[in-house]
Short mmCIF file of C-alpha atoms in Angstrom, two decimals:
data_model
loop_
_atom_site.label_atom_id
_atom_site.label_comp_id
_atom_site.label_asym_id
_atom_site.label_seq_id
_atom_site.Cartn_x
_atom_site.Cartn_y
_atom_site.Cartn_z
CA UNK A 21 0.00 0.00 0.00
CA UNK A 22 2.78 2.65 0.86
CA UNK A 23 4.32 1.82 -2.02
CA UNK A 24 1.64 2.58 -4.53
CA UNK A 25 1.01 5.42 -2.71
CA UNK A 26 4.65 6.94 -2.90
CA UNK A 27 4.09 6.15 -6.92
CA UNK A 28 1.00 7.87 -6.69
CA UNK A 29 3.02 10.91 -5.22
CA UNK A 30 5.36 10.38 -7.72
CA UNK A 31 3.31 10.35 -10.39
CA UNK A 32 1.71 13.63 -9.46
CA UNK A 33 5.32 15.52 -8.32
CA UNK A 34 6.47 14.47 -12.16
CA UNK A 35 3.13 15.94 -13.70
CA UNK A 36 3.35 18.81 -11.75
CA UNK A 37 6.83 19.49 -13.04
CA UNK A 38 6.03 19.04 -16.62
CA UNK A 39 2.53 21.57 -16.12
CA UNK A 40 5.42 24.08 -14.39
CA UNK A 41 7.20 23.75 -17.39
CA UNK A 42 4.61 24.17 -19.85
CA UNK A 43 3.28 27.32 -17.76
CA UNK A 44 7.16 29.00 -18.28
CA UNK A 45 6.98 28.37 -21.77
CA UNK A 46 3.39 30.38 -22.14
CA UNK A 47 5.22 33.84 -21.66
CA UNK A 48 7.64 35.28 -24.40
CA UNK A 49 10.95 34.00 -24.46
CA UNK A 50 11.86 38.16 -24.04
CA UNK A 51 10.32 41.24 -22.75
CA UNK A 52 11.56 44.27 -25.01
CA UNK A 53 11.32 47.55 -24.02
CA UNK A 54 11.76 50.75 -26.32
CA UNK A 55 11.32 54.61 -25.91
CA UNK A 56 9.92 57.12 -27.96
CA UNK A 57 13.12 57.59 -30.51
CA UNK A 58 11.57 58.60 -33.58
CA UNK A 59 12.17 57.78 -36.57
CA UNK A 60 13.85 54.46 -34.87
CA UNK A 61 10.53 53.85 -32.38
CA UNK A 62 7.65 55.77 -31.30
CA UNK A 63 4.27 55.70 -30.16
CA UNK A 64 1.13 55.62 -32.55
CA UNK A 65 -0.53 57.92 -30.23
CA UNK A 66 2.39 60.25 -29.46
CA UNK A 67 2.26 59.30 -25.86
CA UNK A 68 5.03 57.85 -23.29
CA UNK A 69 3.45 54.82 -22.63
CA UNK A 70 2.45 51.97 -25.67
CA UNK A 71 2.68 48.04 -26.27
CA UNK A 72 2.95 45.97 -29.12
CA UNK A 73 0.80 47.19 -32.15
CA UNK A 74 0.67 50.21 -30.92
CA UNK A 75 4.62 50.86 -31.49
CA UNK A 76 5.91 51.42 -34.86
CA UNK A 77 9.42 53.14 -36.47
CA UNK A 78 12.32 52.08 -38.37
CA UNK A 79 13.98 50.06 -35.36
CA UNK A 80 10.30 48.77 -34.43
CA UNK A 81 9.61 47.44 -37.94
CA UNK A 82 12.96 45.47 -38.38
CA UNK A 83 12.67 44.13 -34.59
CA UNK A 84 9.40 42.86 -35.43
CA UNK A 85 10.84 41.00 -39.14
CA UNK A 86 13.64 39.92 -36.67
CA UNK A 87 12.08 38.24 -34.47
CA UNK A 88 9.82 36.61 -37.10
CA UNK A 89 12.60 35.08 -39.11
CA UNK A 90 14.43 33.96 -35.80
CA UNK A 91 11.31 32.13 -34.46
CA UNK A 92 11.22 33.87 -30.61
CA UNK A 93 8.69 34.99 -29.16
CA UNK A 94 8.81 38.68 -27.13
CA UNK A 95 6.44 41.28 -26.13
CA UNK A 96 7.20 44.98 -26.55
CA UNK A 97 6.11 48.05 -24.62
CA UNK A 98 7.20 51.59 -24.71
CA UNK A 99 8.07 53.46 -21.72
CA UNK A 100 9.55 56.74 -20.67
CA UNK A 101 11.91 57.60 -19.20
CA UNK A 102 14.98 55.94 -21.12
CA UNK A 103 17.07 55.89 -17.51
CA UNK A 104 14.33 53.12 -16.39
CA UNK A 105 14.41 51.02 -19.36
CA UNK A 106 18.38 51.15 -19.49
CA UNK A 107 18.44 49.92 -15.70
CA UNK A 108 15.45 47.23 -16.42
CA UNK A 109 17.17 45.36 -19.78
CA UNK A 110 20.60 46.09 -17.31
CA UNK A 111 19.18 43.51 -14.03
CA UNK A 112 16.35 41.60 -15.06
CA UNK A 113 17.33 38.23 -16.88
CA UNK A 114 15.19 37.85 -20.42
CA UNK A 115 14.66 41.55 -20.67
CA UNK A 116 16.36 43.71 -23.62
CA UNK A 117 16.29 47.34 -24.64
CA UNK A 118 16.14 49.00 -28.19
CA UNK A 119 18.04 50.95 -29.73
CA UNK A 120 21.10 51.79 -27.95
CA UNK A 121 24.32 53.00 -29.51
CA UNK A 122 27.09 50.56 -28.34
CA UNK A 123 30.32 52.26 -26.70
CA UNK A 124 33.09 50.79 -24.96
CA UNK A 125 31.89 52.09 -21.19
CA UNK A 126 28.29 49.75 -22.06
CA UNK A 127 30.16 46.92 -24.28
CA UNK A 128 30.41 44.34 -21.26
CA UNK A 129 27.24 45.63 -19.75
CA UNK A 130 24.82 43.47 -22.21
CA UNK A 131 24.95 41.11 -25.24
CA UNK A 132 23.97 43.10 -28.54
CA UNK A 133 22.25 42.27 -31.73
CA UNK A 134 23.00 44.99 -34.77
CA UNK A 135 23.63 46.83 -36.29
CA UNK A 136 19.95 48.10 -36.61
CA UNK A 137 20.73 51.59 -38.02
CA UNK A 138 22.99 54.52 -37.75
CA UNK A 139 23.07 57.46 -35.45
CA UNK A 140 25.54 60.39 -36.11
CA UNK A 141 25.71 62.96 -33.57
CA UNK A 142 25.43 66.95 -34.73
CA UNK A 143 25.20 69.97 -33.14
CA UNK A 144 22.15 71.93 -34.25
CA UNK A 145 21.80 75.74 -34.35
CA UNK A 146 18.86 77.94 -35.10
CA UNK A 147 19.15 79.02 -38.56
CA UNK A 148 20.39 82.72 -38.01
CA UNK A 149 23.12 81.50 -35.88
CA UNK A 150 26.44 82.86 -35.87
CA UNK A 151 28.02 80.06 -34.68
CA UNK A 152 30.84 78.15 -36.19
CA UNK A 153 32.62 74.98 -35.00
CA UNK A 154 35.35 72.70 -35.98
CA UNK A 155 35.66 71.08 -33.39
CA UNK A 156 33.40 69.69 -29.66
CA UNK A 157 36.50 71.87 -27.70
CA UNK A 158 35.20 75.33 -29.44
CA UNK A 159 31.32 74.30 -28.22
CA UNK A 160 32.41 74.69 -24.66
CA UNK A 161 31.27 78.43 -24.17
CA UNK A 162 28.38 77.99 -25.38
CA UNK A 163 25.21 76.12 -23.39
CA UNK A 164 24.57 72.67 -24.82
CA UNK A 165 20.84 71.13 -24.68
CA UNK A 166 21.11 67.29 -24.82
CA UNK A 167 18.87 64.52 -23.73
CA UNK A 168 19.29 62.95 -20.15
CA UNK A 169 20.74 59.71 -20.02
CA UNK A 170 21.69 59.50 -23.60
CA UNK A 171 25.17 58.84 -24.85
CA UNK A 172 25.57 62.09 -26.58
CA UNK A 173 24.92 63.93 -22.81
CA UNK A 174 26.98 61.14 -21.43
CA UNK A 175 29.85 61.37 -23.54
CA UNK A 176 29.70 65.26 -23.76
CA UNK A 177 29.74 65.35 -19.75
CA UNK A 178 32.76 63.34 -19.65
CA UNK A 179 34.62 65.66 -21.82
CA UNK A 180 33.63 68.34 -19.39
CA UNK A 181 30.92 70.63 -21.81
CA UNK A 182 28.67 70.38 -19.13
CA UNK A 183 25.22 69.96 -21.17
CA UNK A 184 22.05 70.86 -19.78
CA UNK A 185 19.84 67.84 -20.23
CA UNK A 186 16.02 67.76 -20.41
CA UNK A 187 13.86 64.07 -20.10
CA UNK A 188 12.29 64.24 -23.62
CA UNK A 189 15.04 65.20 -26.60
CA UNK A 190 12.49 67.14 -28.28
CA UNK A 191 12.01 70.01 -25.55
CA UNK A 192 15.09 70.87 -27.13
CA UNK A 193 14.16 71.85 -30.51
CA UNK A 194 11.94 75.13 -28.60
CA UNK A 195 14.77 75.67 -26.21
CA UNK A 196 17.03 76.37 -28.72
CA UNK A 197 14.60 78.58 -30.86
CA UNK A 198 13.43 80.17 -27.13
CA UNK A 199 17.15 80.94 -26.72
CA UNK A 200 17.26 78.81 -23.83
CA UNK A 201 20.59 76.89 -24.96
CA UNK A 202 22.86 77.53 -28.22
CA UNK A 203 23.26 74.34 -29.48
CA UNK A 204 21.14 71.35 -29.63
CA UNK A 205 23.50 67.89 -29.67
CA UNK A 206 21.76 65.41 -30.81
CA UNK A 207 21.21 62.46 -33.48
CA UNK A 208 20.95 62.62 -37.35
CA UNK A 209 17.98 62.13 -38.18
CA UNK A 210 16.32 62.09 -35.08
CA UNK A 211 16.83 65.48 -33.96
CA UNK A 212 15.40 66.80 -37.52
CA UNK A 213 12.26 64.78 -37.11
CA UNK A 214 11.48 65.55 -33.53
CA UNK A 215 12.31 69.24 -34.29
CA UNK A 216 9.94 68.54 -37.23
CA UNK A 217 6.95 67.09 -35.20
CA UNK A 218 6.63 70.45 -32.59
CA UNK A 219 6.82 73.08 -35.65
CA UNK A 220 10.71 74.04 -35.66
CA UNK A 221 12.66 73.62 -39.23
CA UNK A 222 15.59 75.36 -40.75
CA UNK A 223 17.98 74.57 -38.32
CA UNK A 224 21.46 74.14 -39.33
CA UNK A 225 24.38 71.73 -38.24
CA UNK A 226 26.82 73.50 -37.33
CA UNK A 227 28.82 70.66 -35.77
CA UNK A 228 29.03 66.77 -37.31
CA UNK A 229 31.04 64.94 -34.24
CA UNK A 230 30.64 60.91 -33.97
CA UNK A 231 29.23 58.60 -36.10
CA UNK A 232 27.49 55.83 -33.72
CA UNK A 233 25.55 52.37 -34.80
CA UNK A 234 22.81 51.38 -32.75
CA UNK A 235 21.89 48.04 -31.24
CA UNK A 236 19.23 45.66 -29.49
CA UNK A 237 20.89 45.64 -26.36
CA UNK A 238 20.54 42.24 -24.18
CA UNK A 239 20.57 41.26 -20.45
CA UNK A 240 23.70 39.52 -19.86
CA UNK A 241 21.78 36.70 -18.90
CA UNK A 242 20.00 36.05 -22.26
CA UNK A 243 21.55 32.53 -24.02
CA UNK A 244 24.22 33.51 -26.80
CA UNK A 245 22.10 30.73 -29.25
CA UNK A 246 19.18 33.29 -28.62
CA UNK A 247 21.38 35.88 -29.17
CA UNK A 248 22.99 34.01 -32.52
CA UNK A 249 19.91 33.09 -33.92
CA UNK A 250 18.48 37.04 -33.83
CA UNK A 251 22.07 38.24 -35.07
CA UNK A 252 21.90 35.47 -38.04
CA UNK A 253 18.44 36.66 -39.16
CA UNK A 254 19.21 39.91 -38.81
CA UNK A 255 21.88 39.82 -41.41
CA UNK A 256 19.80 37.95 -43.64
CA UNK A 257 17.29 40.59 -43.78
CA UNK A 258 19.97 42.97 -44.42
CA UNK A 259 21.50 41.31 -47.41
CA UNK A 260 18.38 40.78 -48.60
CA UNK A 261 17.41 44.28 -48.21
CA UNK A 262 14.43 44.68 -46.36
CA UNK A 263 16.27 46.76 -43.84
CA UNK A 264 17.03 49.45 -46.74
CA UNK A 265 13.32 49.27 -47.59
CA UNK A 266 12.01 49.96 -43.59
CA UNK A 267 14.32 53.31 -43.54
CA UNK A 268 13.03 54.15 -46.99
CA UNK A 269 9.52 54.16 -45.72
CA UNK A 270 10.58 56.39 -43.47
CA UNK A 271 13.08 58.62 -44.64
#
């Protein structure tokens, strides 16, 4: 009797196992999270706060085809600020963050998957600007808008400019009409479309400075065959061209 009963129990530990199992392998295999970046990812609705569908943009739309080809599944939300999202893909296991640019200081930090697109960082000026640059040393007297937590205000901080950083890159584009700041650093073409989407055009770069790729940046705790299979059908899609044809849509 004890011993049917102890292969009864068994029985049920093994099946309860195997339903465990089955109920981790309901969820995505990763949870991405993505700001509003436009024209890499943005919001249907304009807001700071979308999922899946309701995301779209040039780093969006090859994610998606990425994804698709590598056969894994994910779910995607949009959240602000970027500082949150940064720290979440950084210390949760399955979770990854889009797009990043990938310099040395973050290189250990995650596991990466690109290059998605470019990102070349400019100084803007308003269009009746006087200002002239050669070089990031000669920007140092003047005031610097930049974007909190970004790698442009990062790497402009550590070469002492000092930048005055706002949470949403666009709030730039009036500060620097206002006369709030003299220069706007930020990316090409981002900082052209956002300017674009709150009314300001004709500004000028004064100021071309970096060229940086940006990446699908992993938790370090993300398996590298996950990681190889996304990398592999990303640079399918890319010789095949369908990565050409996302920017063109946009662009």
């Amino acid at each position: 009797m004890l011993k049917r009963l102890l292969l009864v129990l068994a029985s049920a530990s093994l099946l309860l196992a195997g339903a465990a199992r089955a109920a981790e392998k309901t969820g995505p295999d990763l949870v991405l999270l993505t700001e509003n970046f436009p024209p890499y990812n943005m919001a249907k609705n304009g807001k700071n706060f979308a999922q899946e569908d309701n995301i779209d943009g040039i780093a969006v739309d090859i994610v998606r085809e990425m994804f698709k080809r590598a056969e894994i599944t994910y779910s995607l939300t949009l959240r602000f600020p970027w500082e949150r999202i940064y720290k979440l893909a950084l210390e949760k296991p399955g979770y990854g963050v889009f797009v990043m640019a990938r310099l040395p200081d973050r290189e250990k930090l995650f596991k990466w998957v690109g290059p998605i697109g470019p990102d070349d960082w400019i100084m803007l000026a308003k269009a009746d600007s006087k200002i002239t640059l050669e070089s990031l040393a000669q920007a140092r007297k003047y005031k610097i808008g930049a974007y909190k937590g970004d790698a442009i205000a990062e790497t402009l901080a550590k070469q002492g400019l000092k930048p005055i950083v706002v949470l949403r890159d666009q709030d730039n584009a009036k500060k620097l009409v206002n006369g709030q700041i003299d220069l706007w650093a930020t990316g090409d073409p981002a900082g052209r479309y956002l300017a674009r989407q709150d009314g300001v055009t004709g500004l000028k770069t004064v100021l071309r400075f970096n060229s940086a790729q940006l990446y699908l940046a992993l938790n370090k705790d993300v398996s590298d065959e996950i990681v190889a299979r996304l990398q592999a059908a990303l640079d399918q899609l890319r010789k095949e061209g369908v990565v050409d044809d996302i920017m063109a849509r946009y662009l």
